[in-house]
Tab-separated table of C-alpha atoms in Angstrom:
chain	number	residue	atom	x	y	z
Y	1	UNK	CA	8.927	17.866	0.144
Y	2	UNK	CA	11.008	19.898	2.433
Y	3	UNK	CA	8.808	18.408	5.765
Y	4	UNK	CA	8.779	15.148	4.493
Y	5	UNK	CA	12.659	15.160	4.341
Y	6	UNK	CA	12.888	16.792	7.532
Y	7	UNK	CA	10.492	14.239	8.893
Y	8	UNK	CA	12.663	11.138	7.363
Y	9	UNK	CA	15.967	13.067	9.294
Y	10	UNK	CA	14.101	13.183	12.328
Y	11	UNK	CA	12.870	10.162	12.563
Y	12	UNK	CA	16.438	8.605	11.655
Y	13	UNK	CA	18.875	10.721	14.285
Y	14	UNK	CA	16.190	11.791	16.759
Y	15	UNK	CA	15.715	10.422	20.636
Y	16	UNK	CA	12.968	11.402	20.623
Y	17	UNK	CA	8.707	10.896	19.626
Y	18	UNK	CA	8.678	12.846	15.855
Y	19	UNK	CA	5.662	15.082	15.780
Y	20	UNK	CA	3.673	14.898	12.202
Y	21	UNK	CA	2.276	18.164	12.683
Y	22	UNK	CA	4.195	20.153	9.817
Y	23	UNK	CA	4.093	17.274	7.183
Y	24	UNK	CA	-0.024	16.781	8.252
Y	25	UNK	CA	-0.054	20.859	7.928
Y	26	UNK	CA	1.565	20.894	4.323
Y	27	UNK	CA	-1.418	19.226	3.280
Y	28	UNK	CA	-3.667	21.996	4.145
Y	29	UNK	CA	-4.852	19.842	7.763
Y	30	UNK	CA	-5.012	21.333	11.233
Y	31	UNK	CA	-5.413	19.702	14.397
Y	32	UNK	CA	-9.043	20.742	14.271
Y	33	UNK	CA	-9.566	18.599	10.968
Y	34	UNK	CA	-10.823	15.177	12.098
Y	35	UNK	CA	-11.690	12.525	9.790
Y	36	UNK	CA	-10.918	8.991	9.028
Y	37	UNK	CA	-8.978	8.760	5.786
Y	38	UNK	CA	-8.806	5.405	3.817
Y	39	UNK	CA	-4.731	4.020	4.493
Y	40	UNK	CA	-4.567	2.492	0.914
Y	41	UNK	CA	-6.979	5.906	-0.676
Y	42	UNK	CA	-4.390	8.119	1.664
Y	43	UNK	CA	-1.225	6.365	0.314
Y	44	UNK	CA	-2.276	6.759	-3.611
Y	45	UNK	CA	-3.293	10.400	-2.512
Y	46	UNK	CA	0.377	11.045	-1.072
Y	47	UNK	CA	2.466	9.340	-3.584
Y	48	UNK	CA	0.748	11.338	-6.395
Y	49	UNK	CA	1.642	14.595	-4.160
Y	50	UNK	CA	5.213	13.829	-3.791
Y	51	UNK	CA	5.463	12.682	-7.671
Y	52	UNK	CA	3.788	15.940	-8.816
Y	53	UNK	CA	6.151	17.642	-6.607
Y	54	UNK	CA	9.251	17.117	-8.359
Y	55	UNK	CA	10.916	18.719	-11.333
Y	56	UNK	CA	13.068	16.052	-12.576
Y	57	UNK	CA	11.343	14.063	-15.087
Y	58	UNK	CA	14.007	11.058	-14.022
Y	59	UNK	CA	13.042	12.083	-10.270
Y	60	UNK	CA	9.404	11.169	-11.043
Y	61	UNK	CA	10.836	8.018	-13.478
Y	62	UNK	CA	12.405	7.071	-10.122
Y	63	UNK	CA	9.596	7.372	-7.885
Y	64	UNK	CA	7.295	6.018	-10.212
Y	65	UNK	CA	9.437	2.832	-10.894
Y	66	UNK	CA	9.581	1.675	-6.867
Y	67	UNK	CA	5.484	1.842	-6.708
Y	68	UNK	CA	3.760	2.280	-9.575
Y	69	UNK	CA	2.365	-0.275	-12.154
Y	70	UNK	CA	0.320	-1.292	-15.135
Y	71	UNK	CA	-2.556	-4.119	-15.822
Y	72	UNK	CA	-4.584	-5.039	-19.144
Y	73	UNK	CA	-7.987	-5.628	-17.322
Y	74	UNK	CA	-9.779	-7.773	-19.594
Y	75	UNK	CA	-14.194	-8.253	-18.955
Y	76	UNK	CA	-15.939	-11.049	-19.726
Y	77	UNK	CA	-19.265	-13.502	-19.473
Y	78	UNK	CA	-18.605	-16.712	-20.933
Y	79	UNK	CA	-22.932	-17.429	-20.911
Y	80	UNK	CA	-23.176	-14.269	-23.356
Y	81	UNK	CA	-19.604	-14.903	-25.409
Y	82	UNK	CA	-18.687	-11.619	-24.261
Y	83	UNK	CA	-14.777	-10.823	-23.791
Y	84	UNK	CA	-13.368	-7.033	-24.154
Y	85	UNK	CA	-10.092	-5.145	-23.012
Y	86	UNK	CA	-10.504	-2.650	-21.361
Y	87	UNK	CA	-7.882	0.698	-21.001
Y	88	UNK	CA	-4.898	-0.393	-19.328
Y	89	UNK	CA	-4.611	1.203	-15.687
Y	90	UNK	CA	-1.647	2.227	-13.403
Y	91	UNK	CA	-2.347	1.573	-10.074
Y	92	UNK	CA	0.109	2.194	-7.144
Y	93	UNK	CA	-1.607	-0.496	-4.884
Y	94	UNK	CA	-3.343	-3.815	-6.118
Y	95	UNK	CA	-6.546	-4.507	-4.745
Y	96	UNK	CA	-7.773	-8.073	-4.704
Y	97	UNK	CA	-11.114	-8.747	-3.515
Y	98	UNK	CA	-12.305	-10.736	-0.704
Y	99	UNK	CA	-14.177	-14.327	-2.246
Y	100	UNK	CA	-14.035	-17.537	-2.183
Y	101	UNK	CA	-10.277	-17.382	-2.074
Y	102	UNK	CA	-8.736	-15.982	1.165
Y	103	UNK	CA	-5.280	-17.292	0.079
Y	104	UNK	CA	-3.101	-13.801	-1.479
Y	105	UNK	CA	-0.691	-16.374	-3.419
Y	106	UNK	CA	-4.043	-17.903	-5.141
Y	107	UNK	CA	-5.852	-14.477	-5.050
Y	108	UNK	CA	-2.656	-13.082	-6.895
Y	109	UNK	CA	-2.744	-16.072	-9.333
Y	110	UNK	CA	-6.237	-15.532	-10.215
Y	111	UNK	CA	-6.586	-11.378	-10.093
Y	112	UNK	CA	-10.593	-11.193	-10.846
Y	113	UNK	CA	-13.446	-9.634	-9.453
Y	114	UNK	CA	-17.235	-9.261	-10.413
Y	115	UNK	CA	-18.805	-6.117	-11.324
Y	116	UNK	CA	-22.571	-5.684	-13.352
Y	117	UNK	CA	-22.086	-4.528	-16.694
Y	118	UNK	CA	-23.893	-2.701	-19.504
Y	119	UNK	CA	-23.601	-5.593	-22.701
Y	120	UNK	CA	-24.788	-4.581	-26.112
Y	121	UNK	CA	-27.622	-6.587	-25.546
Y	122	UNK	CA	-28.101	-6.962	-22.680
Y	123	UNK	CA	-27.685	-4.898	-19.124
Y	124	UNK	CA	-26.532	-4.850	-16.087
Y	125	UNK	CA	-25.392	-8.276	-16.252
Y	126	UNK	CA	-22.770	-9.979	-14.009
Y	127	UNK	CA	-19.311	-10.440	-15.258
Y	128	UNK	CA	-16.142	-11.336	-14.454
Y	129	UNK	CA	-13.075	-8.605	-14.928
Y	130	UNK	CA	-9.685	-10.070	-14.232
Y	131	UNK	CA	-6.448	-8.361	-14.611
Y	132	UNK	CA	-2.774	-8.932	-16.130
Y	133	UNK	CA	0.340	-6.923	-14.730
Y	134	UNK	CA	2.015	-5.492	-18.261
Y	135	UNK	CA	4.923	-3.781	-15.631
Y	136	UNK	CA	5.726	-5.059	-12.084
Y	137	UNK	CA	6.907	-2.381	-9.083
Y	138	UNK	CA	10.147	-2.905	-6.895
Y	139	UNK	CA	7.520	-2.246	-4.087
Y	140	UNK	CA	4.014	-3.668	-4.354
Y	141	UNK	CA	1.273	-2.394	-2.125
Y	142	UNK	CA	-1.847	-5.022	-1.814
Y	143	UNK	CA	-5.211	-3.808	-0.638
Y	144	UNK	CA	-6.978	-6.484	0.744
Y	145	UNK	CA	-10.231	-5.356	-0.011
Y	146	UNK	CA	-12.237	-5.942	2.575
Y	147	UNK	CA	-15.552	-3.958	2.018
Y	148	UNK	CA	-18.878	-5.204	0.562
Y	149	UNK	CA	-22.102	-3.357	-0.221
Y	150	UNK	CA	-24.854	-4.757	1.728
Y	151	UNK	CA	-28.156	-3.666	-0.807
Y	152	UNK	CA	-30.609	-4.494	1.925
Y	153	UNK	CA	-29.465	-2.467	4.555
Y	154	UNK	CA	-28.051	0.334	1.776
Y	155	UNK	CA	-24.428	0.347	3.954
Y	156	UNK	CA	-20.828	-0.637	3.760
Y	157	UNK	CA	-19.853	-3.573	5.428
Y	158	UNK	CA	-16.799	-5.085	6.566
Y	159	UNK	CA	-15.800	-8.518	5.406
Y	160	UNK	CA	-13.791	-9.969	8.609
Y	161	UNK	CA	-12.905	-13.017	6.982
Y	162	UNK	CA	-9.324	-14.530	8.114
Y	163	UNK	CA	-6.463	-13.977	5.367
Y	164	UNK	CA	-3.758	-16.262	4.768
Y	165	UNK	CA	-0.785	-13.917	3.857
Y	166	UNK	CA	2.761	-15.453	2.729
Y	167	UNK	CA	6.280	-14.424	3.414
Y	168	UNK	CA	6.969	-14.831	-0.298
Y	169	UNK	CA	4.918	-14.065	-2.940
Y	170	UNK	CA	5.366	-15.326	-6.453
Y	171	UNK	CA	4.130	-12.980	-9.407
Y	172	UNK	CA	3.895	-14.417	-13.123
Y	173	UNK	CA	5.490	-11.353	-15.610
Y	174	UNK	CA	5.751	-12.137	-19.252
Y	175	UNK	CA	6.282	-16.165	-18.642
Y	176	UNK	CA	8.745	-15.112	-16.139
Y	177	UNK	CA	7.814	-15.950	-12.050
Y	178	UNK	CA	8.701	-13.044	-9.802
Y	179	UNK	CA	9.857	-13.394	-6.310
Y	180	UNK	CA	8.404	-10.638	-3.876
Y	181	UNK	CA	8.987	-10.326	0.151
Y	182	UNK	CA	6.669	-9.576	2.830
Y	183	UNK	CA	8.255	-5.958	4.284
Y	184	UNK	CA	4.909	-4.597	5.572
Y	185	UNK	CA	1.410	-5.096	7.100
Y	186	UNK	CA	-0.798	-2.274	7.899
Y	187	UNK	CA	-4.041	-3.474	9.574
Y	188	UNK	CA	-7.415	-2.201	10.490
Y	189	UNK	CA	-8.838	-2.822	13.594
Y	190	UNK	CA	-12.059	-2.927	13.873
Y	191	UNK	CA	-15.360	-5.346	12.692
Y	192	UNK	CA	-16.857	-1.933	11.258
Y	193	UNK	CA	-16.142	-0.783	7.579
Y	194	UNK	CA	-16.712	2.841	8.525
Y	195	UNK	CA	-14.764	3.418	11.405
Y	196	UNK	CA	-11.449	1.890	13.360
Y	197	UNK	CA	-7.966	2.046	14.172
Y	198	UNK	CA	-4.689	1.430	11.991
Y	199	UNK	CA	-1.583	0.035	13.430
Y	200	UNK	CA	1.378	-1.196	10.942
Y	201	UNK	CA	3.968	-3.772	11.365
Y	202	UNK	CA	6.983	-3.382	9.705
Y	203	UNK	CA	10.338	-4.713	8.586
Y	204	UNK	CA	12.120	-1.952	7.894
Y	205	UNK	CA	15.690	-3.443	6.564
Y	206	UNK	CA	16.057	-6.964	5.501
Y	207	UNK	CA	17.155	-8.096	8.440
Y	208	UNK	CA	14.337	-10.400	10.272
Y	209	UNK	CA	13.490	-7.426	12.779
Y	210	UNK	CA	9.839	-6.625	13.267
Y	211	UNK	CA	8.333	-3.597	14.483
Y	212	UNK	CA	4.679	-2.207	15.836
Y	213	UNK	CA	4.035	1.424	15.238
Y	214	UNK	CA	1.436	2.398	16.883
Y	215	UNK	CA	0.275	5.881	16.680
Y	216	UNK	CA	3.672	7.190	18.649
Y	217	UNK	CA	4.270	3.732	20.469
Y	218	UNK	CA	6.938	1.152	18.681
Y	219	UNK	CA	7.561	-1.950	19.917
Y	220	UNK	CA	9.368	-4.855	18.691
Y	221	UNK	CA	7.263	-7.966	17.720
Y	222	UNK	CA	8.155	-11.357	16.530
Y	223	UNK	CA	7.968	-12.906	13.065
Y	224	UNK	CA	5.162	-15.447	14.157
Y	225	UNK	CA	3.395	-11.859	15.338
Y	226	UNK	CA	3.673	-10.126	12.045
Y	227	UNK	CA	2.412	-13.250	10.055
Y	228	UNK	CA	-0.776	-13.786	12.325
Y	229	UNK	CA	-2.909	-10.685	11.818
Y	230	UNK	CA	-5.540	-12.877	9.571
Y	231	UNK	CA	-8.200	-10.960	10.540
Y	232	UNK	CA	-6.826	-7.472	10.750
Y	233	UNK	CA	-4.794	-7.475	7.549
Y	234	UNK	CA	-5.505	-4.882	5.318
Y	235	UNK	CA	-2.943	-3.703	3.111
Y	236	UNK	CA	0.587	-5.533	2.595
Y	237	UNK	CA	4.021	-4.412	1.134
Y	238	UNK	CA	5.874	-6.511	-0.500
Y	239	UNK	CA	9.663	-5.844	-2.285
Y	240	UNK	CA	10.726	-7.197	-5.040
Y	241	UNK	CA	13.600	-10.028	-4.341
Y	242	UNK	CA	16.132	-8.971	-6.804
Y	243	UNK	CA	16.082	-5.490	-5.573
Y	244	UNK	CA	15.673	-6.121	-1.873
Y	245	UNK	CA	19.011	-5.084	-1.053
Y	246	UNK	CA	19.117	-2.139	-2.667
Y	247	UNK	CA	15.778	-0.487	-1.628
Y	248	UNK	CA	16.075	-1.582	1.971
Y	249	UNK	CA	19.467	-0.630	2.415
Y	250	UNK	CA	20.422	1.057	5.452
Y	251	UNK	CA	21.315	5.292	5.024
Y	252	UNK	CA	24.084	5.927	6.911
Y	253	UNK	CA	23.838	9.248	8.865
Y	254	UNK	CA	26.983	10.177	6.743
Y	255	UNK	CA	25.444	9.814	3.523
Y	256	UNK	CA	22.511	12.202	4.325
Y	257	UNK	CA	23.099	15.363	2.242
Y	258	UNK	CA	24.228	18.550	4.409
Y	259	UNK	CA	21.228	20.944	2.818
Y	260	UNK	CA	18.787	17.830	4.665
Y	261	UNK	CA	21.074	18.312	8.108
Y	262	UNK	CA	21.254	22.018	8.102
Y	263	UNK	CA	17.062	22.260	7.341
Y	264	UNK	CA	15.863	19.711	9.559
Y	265	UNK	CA	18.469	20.772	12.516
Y	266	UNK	CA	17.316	24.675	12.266
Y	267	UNK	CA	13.532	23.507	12.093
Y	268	UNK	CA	11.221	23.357	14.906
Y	269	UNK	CA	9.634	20.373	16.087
Y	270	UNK	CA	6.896	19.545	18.774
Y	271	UNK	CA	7.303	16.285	20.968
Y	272	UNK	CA	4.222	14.617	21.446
């Protein structure tokens, strides 16, 4: 925790490039370790790591209510008369899967996927699994799943299909719609499920100000930029409408705590 709030101070007062090298270290990663890491995998991996590392139960409560969530997935195969609940799941990211629906409003509205399953009497038979959100986040993190099994060739493959993504998203809670907006995109670049490049776009106030980060370049990039990487798209944040303002807020050097300032201004840092 103590790197990742140093990081955060850094990256808010600093002049300078930030180097990641004592947050990456933390996690038990040199600069010899090499290896492409999943974004939407690495995110649930690091969320669980900062939640496990505090001792406040109303710290985690906290923490847990910005990302995390719960859905009743319900299976079914209407040929068979089959219908079961399954356990309910919390998920910190929603994945939706690439079909005949490209649209994230209608892929939200609709929240299925197939997946061959073991019936009493019969097996490995297709069915349908869709999914109902029993709790919403204040931040919701969409994977746009974009990787199919190709049985032939016995590989991953990447689906490059072009995604429609809105500004405003409308989730349906208990009877109740839910207003969410667009905050983040973090894309994948490359036609290759196995290996490529990540570059996020992000609004990081809610003020209409886009930015590119990437790797240790950021540059500013339109609206009509952030809302046109169909193709690249790959996970998407969206905030809650009703608590916009207070998550996004901006932390006024001022309000930082004085342990943060005296830890992060004693610590060393590399450029890069």
């Amino acid at each position: 925790m103590k790197n990742l709030q140093i990081l955060f101070y850094n990256l808010q007062t600093s002049k300078i490039t930030c180097s990641t090298s004592p947050l990456r270290t933390s996690f038990g990663w040199t600069d010899n370790d090499i290896f492409q890491e999943d974004v939407h995998e690495f995110f649930n991996l690091f969320l669980d790591k900062i939640i496990e590392k505090f001792k406040s139960p109303e710290q985690k409560e906290e923490i847990e209510s910005l990302f995390k969530f719960k859905v009743q997935p319900t299976i079914s195969n209407e040929a068979f008369a089959f219908s079961k609940e399954l356990p309910v799941d919390v998920q910190s990211t929603l994945s939706l899967f690439i079909g005949s629906r490209t649209n994230i409003q209608e892929m939200i509205n609709e929240m299925a996927s197939e997946i061959d399953y073991d019936l009493p009497n019969a097996k490995h038979v297709p069915c349908v699994i869709t999914e109902h959100f029993i709790s919403l986040p204040r931040i919701l993190f969409i994977h746009v799943n974009r990787s199919s099994y190709d049985k032939e060739k016995d590989e991953r493959i990447r689906i490059n299909k072009p995604i429609t993504y809105q500004e405003r998203i409308v989730v349906n809670f208990q009877g109740l719609d839910v207003e969410f907006v667009l905050h983040g995109i973090l894309n994948h670049l490359s036609k290759d499920a196995n290996f490529g490049h990540y570059v996020a776009i992000l609004r990081p106030t809610v003020k209409d100000e886009w930015f590119s980060f990437n790797d240790s370049h950021v540059n500013r990039v339109s609206s009509s930029q952030a809302m046109n990487m169909k193709e690249e798209c790959y996970v998407l944040i969206y905030a809650r409408s009703d608590t916009e303002e207070e998550d996004f807020k901006e932390v006024k050097d001022e309000e930082i705590p004085e342990t943060i300032k005296d830890i992060s201004e004693n610590a060393s840092f590399d450029v890069i």
